[in-house]
Amino acid sequence: MGVHRCRKCAADSVINMPQHRLALCGEHFLEWVEKSTLDFIGKHRMFEPQDRVLVAVSGGKDSLSLWRILLKLGYQADGLYIDLGIDAGCDYSKRSGDYVRKFAGDLSPGIELHVLDLASVYGKAVPEMAGRRAGGRKKLCSVCGLVKRHEMNRMARELGYPVIVTGHNLDDEAAVLFGNTLRWDVEYLVRQAPVLPADDLGLVKRAKPLARFYERESAAYAIVSNIDYIEEECPFSKGATSIRYKEVLNSMESGSAGTKLQFYHSFLRARKKGLFPDNERPELQVCEKCGQATGLSGLCAFCRLTDQEKAAGPANGE
Ligand code: AMP
Ligand code: ZN
Ligand code: ZN
């Protein structure tokens, strides 16, 4: 690192970004990240300066950096932490929540953190919702994704936020894109975007303001701005396919700087040109219980899960 000098002030750089041919010192790196995020929010019309924004924060580097960036840019950005009840021998959710609460301890007046504890609302958390035996890790990760999406949307609706933002970075987006492309999954490709609009069935607008930053850049942002975050990934994500996709993309990136960024940008251009027509979406209707949009008739997937599990009786063990 030390051999590169900051392009703006010639001080020693803290990061070199070969895909942009850009090395920057700490101060200028933070400034560059914040300015680039502001441009990206504007370019994709994610939200307006007067909008109240709900930031989904997990306790990791991406979402806490995102929260800090939005606050520094002057947005009214409140946080939402969902306690998923994952222990896995390392108190994962509890410790993640501690990092979020620690960050929130320094918030300015008027900025809030909402905490949703699944177990206290539904009687069961993610591992119990996924079932102890059936399906293993894969089932758990898909249930967890479903629960997070449903509950983020529900909370945003109930609390009156016009937009939810998540900390997905470019490595996340490129890995998902890679998987969707391998399967040529048009239905998912057409819905993969930095911003998904609201619909008239109660889906709240969703945006990913960090989708153009590499994971190492969001980690560097957190470190340079002294944000304390949980470094481990969720214990259940070990061996996940998306991690293998990330490794493949990183090995291509090391041979040719900018591969990941180009892959994602070219996709967005192709999508904008209409390469993936949006004519195969299932008919959506409103869930009888929670009132959110679903492709199923009667209850949505989330309500089936919580209903069925409630009917099965309380979790054993504790
Ligand atoms: P992941 O699905 O774990 O890759 O996380 C992607 C994004 O979802 C994060 O950057 C957060 O914005 C959000 N997120 C993940 N876990 C939580 C959580 N427990 N509570 C609130 N938001 C979360
Ligand atoms: Zn500098
Ligand atoms: Zn429902």
Short mmCIF file of C-alpha atoms and ligand atoms in Angstrom, two decimals:
data_model
loop_
_atom_site.label_atom_id
_atom_site.label_comp_id
_atom_site.label_asym_id
_atom_site.label_seq_id
_atom_site.Cartn_x
_atom_site.Cartn_y
_atom_site.Cartn_z
CA MET A 1 0.00 0.00 0.00
CA GLY A 2 2.59 2.54 1.14
CA VAL A 3 4.11 2.92 -2.34
CA HIS A 4 0.99 4.65 -3.65
CA ARG A 5 0.35 8.28 -2.90
CA CYS A 6 -3.05 9.94 -2.58
CA ARG A 7 -4.08 11.42 -5.91
CA LYS A 8 -5.56 14.45 -4.19
CA CYS A 9 -2.94 15.43 -1.61
CA ALA A 10 0.09 13.17 -2.20
CA ALA A 11 0.01 11.81 1.38
CA ASP A 12 0.49 8.04 1.86
CA SER A 13 -2.58 6.24 0.62
CA VAL A 14 -4.71 3.87 2.72
CA ILE A 15 -6.23 2.18 -0.32
CA ASN A 16 -5.39 1.61 -3.95
CA MET A 17 -8.30 0.83 -6.28
CA PRO A 18 -6.78 -0.49 -9.51
CA GLN A 19 -10.18 -0.71 -11.22
CA HIS A 20 -10.44 3.07 -10.93
CA ARG A 21 -6.65 3.70 -11.14
CA LEU A 22 -7.14 5.59 -7.93
CA ALA A 23 -5.21 5.62 -4.64
CA LEU A 24 -6.38 7.81 -1.78
CA CYS A 25 -5.45 8.79 1.78
CA GLY A 26 -7.94 8.18 4.60
CA GLU A 27 -9.55 11.60 4.51
CA HIS A 28 -9.90 11.72 0.73
CA PHE A 29 -11.09 8.12 0.58
CA LEU A 30 -14.00 8.86 2.95
CA GLU A 31 -14.84 11.95 0.92
CA TRP A 32 -14.72 9.94 -2.35
CA VAL A 33 -16.99 7.19 -0.99
CA GLU A 34 -19.54 9.71 0.28
CA LYS A 35 -19.57 11.73 -2.93
CA SER A 36 -19.83 8.57 -5.09
CA THR A 37 -22.73 7.31 -2.96
CA LEU A 38 -24.54 10.62 -3.33
CA ASP A 39 -24.07 10.47 -7.12
CA PHE A 40 -25.31 6.86 -7.26
CA ILE A 41 -28.41 7.71 -5.18
CA GLY A 42 -29.18 10.57 -7.57
CA LYS A 43 -28.42 8.65 -10.76
CA HIS A 44 -30.84 5.86 -9.87
CA ARG A 45 -33.33 8.18 -8.17
CA MET A 46 -33.22 6.05 -5.02
CA PHE A 47 -34.68 8.72 -2.73
CA GLU A 48 -34.85 12.50 -2.30
CA PRO A 49 -33.10 14.65 0.32
CA GLN A 50 -36.36 15.18 2.24
CA ASP A 51 -37.28 11.45 2.40
CA ARG A 52 -37.04 9.55 5.68
CA VAL A 53 -35.01 6.45 4.94
CA LEU A 54 -35.01 3.10 6.77
CA VAL A 55 -31.55 1.49 6.77
CA ALA A 56 -31.53 -2.27 7.39
CA VAL A 57 -28.49 -2.79 9.62
CA SER A 58 -27.02 -6.20 10.37
CA GLY A 59 -24.01 -5.16 12.49
CA GLY A 60 -21.64 -5.89 9.59
CA LYS A 61 -19.30 -3.48 7.80
CA ASP A 62 -21.54 -2.77 4.80
CA SER A 63 -24.74 -1.73 6.50
CA LEU A 64 -23.07 0.21 9.33
CA SER A 65 -20.89 2.06 6.78
CA LEU A 66 -24.02 2.79 4.76
CA TRP A 67 -25.79 4.20 7.80
CA ARG A 68 -22.81 6.43 8.62
CA ILE A 69 -22.50 7.63 5.00
CA LEU A 70 -26.19 8.56 4.76
CA LEU A 71 -26.04 10.45 8.07
CA LYS A 72 -22.90 12.30 6.98
CA LEU A 73 -24.66 13.22 3.73
CA GLY A 74 -27.44 14.74 5.83
CA TYR A 75 -30.24 12.23 5.25
CA GLN A 76 -32.84 11.48 7.91
CA ALA A 77 -31.79 7.83 8.09
CA ASP A 78 -33.15 5.58 10.86
CA GLY A 79 -31.94 2.02 11.46
CA LEU A 80 -33.74 -1.31 11.62
CA TYR A 81 -32.09 -4.31 13.24
CA ILE A 82 -33.86 -7.66 13.00
CA ASP A 83 -32.85 -10.08 15.73
CA LEU A 84 -32.96 -13.38 13.80
CA GLY A 85 -32.26 -15.49 16.90
CA ILE A 86 -29.20 -17.23 15.45
CA ASP A 87 -26.92 -18.63 18.10
CA ALA A 88 -24.98 -21.46 16.38
CA GLY A 89 -22.66 -21.79 19.35
CA CYS A 90 -21.31 -18.25 19.00
CA ASP A 91 -24.22 -16.02 20.04
CA TYR A 92 -24.22 -14.64 16.51
CA SER A 93 -27.41 -12.54 16.52
CA LYS A 94 -26.90 -11.30 20.03
CA ARG A 95 -23.38 -10.10 19.29
CA SER A 96 -24.42 -8.57 15.93
CA GLY A 97 -27.13 -6.63 17.76
CA ASP A 98 -24.57 -5.39 20.29
CA TYR A 99 -22.54 -3.80 17.47
CA VAL A 100 -25.65 -2.13 16.08
CA ARG A 101 -26.68 -0.82 19.50
CA LYS A 102 -23.16 0.43 20.13
CA PHE A 103 -23.20 2.35 16.83
CA ALA A 104 -26.65 3.72 17.66
CA GLY A 105 -25.41 4.97 21.04
CA ASP A 106 -23.77 7.93 19.25
CA LEU A 107 -26.71 8.98 17.08
CA SER A 108 -27.81 12.59 16.92
CA PRO A 109 -31.15 13.49 18.47
CA GLY A 110 -34.05 12.65 16.16
CA ILE A 111 -32.33 9.63 14.57
CA GLU A 112 -33.62 6.28 15.83
CA LEU A 113 -32.83 2.59 15.85
CA HIS A 114 -35.78 0.21 15.60
CA VAL A 115 -35.14 -3.30 16.88
CA LEU A 116 -37.38 -6.17 15.87
CA ASP A 117 -37.01 -9.35 17.92
CA LEU A 118 -38.57 -12.16 15.88
CA ALA A 119 -38.89 -14.54 18.82
CA SER A 120 -40.89 -12.08 20.86
CA VAL A 121 -43.25 -11.25 17.97
CA TYR A 122 -43.73 -14.71 16.46
CA GLY A 123 -42.79 -16.99 19.36
CA LYS A 124 -39.97 -18.42 17.24
CA ALA A 125 -36.82 -17.18 15.56
CA VAL A 126 -35.27 -18.19 12.22
CA PRO A 127 -33.72 -21.57 13.20
CA GLU A 128 -37.04 -22.77 14.66
CA MET A 129 -39.01 -21.39 11.70
CA ALA A 130 -36.73 -23.35 9.36
CA GLY A 131 -37.22 -26.53 11.40
CA ARG A 132 -34.49 -28.23 13.37
CA ARG A 133 -33.93 -31.25 11.16
CA ALA A 134 -35.40 -30.71 7.73
CA GLY A 135 -33.27 -29.29 4.94
CA GLY A 136 -30.21 -28.17 6.94
CA ARG A 137 -28.29 -25.02 6.17
CA LYS A 138 -29.71 -24.35 2.71
CA LYS A 139 -33.27 -24.35 4.02
CA LEU A 140 -32.25 -22.12 6.89
CA CYS A 141 -30.63 -19.54 4.58
CA SER A 142 -33.65 -19.38 2.30
CA VAL A 143 -36.06 -19.06 5.24
CA CYS A 144 -33.81 -16.35 6.70
CA GLY A 145 -33.84 -14.41 3.40
CA LEU A 146 -37.61 -14.69 3.15
CA VAL A 147 -38.13 -13.57 6.75
CA LYS A 148 -35.79 -10.58 6.38
CA ARG A 149 -37.46 -9.37 3.17
CA HIS A 150 -40.96 -9.77 4.61
CA GLU A 151 -40.22 -8.11 7.93
CA MET A 152 -38.21 -5.22 6.46
CA ASN A 153 -41.15 -4.46 4.22
CA ARG A 154 -43.70 -4.82 7.02
CA MET A 155 -41.75 -2.54 9.36
CA ALA A 156 -41.22 0.11 6.66
CA ARG A 157 -44.95 0.10 5.87
CA GLU A 158 -46.06 0.22 9.48
CA LEU A 159 -43.61 2.95 10.40
CA GLY A 160 -44.33 4.96 7.24
CA TYR A 161 -40.93 4.94 5.52
CA PRO A 162 -41.06 5.45 1.73
CA VAL A 163 -37.84 3.51 1.13
CA ILE A 164 -35.72 0.71 2.63
CA VAL A 165 -31.99 0.63 1.96
CA THR A 166 -29.64 -2.33 2.41
CA GLY A 167 -25.86 -2.59 2.50
CA HIS A 168 -25.38 -4.95 -0.48
CA ASN A 169 -22.00 -4.27 -2.10
CA LEU A 170 -20.74 -4.99 -5.59
CA ASP A 171 -19.27 -8.37 -4.61
CA ASP A 172 -22.73 -9.41 -3.35
CA GLU A 173 -24.45 -8.14 -6.48
CA ALA A 174 -21.91 -9.66 -8.88
CA ALA A 175 -22.16 -13.06 -7.13
CA VAL A 176 -25.97 -13.08 -7.37
CA LEU A 177 -25.74 -11.96 -10.98
CA PHE A 178 -23.24 -14.74 -11.71
CA GLY A 179 -25.63 -17.36 -10.28
CA ASN A 180 -28.63 -15.96 -12.15
CA THR A 181 -26.63 -15.89 -15.38
CA LEU A 182 -25.39 -19.47 -14.97
CA ARG A 183 -29.02 -20.55 -14.71
CA TRP A 184 -30.13 -17.88 -17.21
CA ASP A 185 -32.85 -17.05 -14.74
CA VAL A 186 -34.67 -14.22 -16.51
CA GLU A 187 -37.28 -13.77 -13.81
CA TYR A 188 -34.55 -12.96 -11.27
CA LEU A 189 -32.35 -11.04 -13.72
CA VAL A 190 -35.14 -8.64 -14.50
CA ARG A 191 -35.62 -7.91 -10.80
CA GLN A 192 -31.94 -7.44 -9.97
CA ALA A 193 -31.36 -3.70 -9.80
CA PRO A 194 -29.88 -1.01 -7.55
CA VAL A 195 -33.42 0.19 -6.97
CA LEU A 196 -36.74 -1.66 -7.04
CA PRO A 197 -39.81 0.57 -7.20
CA ALA A 198 -42.77 0.36 -4.85
CA ASP A 199 -45.88 -1.33 -6.23
CA ASP A 200 -49.57 -0.86 -5.55
CA LEU A 201 -49.73 -4.10 -3.55
CA GLY A 202 -47.78 -2.70 -0.62
CA LEU A 203 -44.21 -3.41 -1.66
CA VAL A 204 -42.03 -0.59 -0.33
CA LYS A 205 -39.30 0.82 -2.60
CA ARG A 206 -35.94 -0.84 -1.99
CA ALA A 207 -32.48 0.54 -2.81
CA LYS A 208 -28.83 -0.52 -2.56
CA PRO A 209 -26.72 2.64 -2.42
CA LEU A 210 -23.40 0.75 -1.99
CA ALA A 211 -23.87 -1.55 -4.99
CA ARG A 212 -20.98 0.03 -6.88
CA PHE A 213 -18.37 -0.44 -4.14
CA TYR A 214 -16.18 -3.50 -3.80
CA GLU A 215 -16.39 -5.31 -0.49
CA ARG A 216 -12.84 -4.25 0.37
CA GLU A 217 -13.86 -0.62 -0.11
CA SER A 218 -16.78 -0.86 2.28
CA ALA A 219 -14.51 -2.65 4.77
CA ALA A 220 -11.92 0.12 4.34
CA TYR A 221 -14.62 2.76 4.88
CA ALA A 222 -15.65 1.13 8.17
CA ILE A 223 -12.05 0.80 9.37
CA VAL A 224 -10.96 4.33 8.41
CA SER A 225 -14.03 5.81 10.07
CA ASN A 226 -13.55 3.74 13.24
CA ILE A 227 -16.79 1.81 13.02
CA ASP A 228 -16.77 -1.27 15.21
CA TYR A 229 -18.49 -4.10 13.33
CA ILE A 230 -18.95 -7.87 13.54
CA GLU A 231 -16.26 -9.42 11.36
CA GLU A 232 -17.58 -12.96 11.08
CA GLU A 233 -20.13 -13.89 8.47
CA CYS A 234 -23.23 -15.70 9.67
CA PRO A 235 -22.08 -19.20 10.79
CA PHE A 236 -24.69 -20.75 8.49
CA SER A 237 -23.27 -19.06 5.38
CA LYS A 238 -20.13 -21.24 5.45
CA GLY A 239 -19.86 -23.21 2.21
CA ALA A 240 -22.71 -21.29 0.58
CA THR A 241 -22.70 -21.26 -3.22
CA SER A 242 -22.53 -17.46 -3.25
CA ILE A 243 -19.17 -17.63 -1.47
CA ARG A 244 -17.80 -19.87 -4.22
CA TYR A 245 -19.07 -17.44 -6.85
CA LYS A 246 -17.30 -14.63 -5.02
CA GLU A 247 -14.04 -16.61 -5.09
CA VAL A 248 -14.32 -17.22 -8.84
CA LEU A 249 -15.00 -13.54 -9.49
CA ASN A 250 -12.12 -12.47 -7.24
CA SER A 251 -9.71 -14.73 -9.04
CA MET A 252 -10.77 -13.19 -12.35
CA GLU A 253 -10.46 -9.74 -10.79
CA SER A 254 -6.89 -10.40 -9.70
CA GLY A 255 -5.96 -11.25 -13.30
CA SER A 256 -7.75 -8.23 -14.69
CA ALA A 257 -8.70 -5.30 -12.47
CA GLY A 258 -12.25 -4.10 -12.98
CA THR A 259 -13.77 -7.43 -14.09
CA LYS A 260 -16.43 -7.43 -11.35
CA LEU A 261 -17.40 -3.81 -11.90
CA GLN A 262 -17.61 -4.28 -15.64
CA PHE A 263 -19.69 -7.45 -15.31
CA TYR A 264 -22.23 -5.59 -13.16
CA HIS A 265 -22.27 -2.38 -15.21
CA SER A 266 -22.63 -4.20 -18.52
CA PHE A 267 -25.55 -6.12 -17.04
CA LEU A 268 -27.26 -2.91 -15.92
CA ARG A 269 -26.80 -1.44 -19.41
CA ALA A 270 -28.21 -4.57 -21.07
CA ARG A 271 -31.13 -4.57 -18.66
CA LYS A 272 -31.85 -0.93 -19.39
CA LYS A 273 -31.87 -1.70 -23.11
CA GLY A 274 -34.58 -4.27 -22.46
CA LEU A 275 -32.58 -7.46 -22.88
CA PHE A 276 -34.65 -9.07 -20.13
CA PRO A 277 -38.33 -8.50 -20.84
CA ASP A 278 -40.57 -8.27 -17.81
CA ASN A 279 -43.49 -10.28 -19.17
CA GLU A 280 -43.18 -13.48 -17.22
CA ARG A 281 -43.98 -12.20 -13.74
CA PRO A 282 -46.56 -14.29 -11.89
CA GLU A 283 -49.89 -12.64 -11.11
CA LEU A 284 -49.57 -11.14 -7.64
CA GLN A 285 -52.27 -10.87 -5.04
CA VAL A 286 -52.56 -9.71 -1.46
CA CYS A 287 -51.94 -12.13 1.43
CA GLU A 288 -55.12 -12.67 3.47
CA LYS A 289 -53.27 -12.36 6.75
CA CYS A 290 -50.51 -9.75 6.44
CA GLY A 291 -51.69 -7.82 3.39
CA GLN A 292 -48.38 -8.01 1.50
CA ALA A 293 -48.04 -9.00 -2.16
CA THR A 294 -47.56 -12.69 -2.93
CA GLY A 295 -47.60 -15.03 -5.90
CA LEU A 296 -49.49 -17.60 -3.80
CA SER A 297 -53.21 -17.61 -3.20
CA GLY A 298 -54.49 -17.25 0.38
CA LEU A 299 -51.48 -16.86 2.66
CA CYS A 300 -48.03 -15.64 1.57
CA ALA A 301 -44.94 -17.81 2.13
CA PHE A 302 -44.04 -15.95 5.33
CA CYS A 303 -47.50 -16.35 6.88
CA ARG A 304 -47.58 -20.05 5.95
CA LEU A 305 -44.28 -20.46 7.76
CA THR A 306 -45.27 -18.62 10.92
CA ASP A 307 -48.80 -20.09 10.98
CA GLN A 308 -47.70 -23.66 10.51
CA GLU A 309 -44.93 -23.34 13.06
CA LYS A 310 -47.24 -21.79 15.62
CA ALA A 311 -49.63 -24.69 15.11
CA ALA A 312 -46.76 -27.11 15.79
CA GLY A 313 -46.40 -25.77 19.34
CA PRO A 314 -43.64 -23.96 21.23
CA ALA A 315 -39.94 -24.53 20.49
CA ASN A 316 -38.31 -27.08 22.75
CA GLY A 317 -34.79 -26.79 24.11
CA GLU A 318 -34.65 -23.57 26.07
P1 AMP B 1 -27.04 -10.44 3.84
O1 AMP B 1 -28.40 -10.88 3.37
O2 AMP B 1 -26.68 -11.00 5.18
O3 AMP B 1 -25.96 -10.55 2.82
O4 AMP B 1 -27.19 -8.89 4.11
C1 AMP B 1 -27.51 -7.99 3.10
C2 AMP B 1 -28.08 -6.73 3.71
O5 AMP B 1 -29.31 -7.04 4.36
C3 AMP B 1 -27.23 -6.09 4.79
O6 AMP B 1 -26.27 -5.22 4.23
C4 AMP B 1 -28.25 -5.35 5.60
O7 AMP B 1 -28.60 -4.13 4.98
C5 AMP B 1 -29.46 -6.27 5.54
N1 AMP B 1 -29.50 -7.18 6.71
C6 AMP B 1 -28.92 -8.40 6.84
N2 AMP B 1 -29.19 -8.94 8.05
C7 AMP B 1 -29.96 -8.05 8.72
C8 AMP B 1 -30.56 -8.01 10.03
N3 AMP B 1 -30.41 -9.01 10.89
N4 AMP B 1 -31.29 -6.92 10.37
C9 AMP B 1 -31.46 -5.90 9.49
N5 AMP B 1 -30.91 -5.88 8.25
C10 AMP B 1 -30.17 -6.92 7.87
ZN ZN B 2 -5.36 12.78 0.31
ZN ZN B 3 -48.68 -12.86 4.62
#
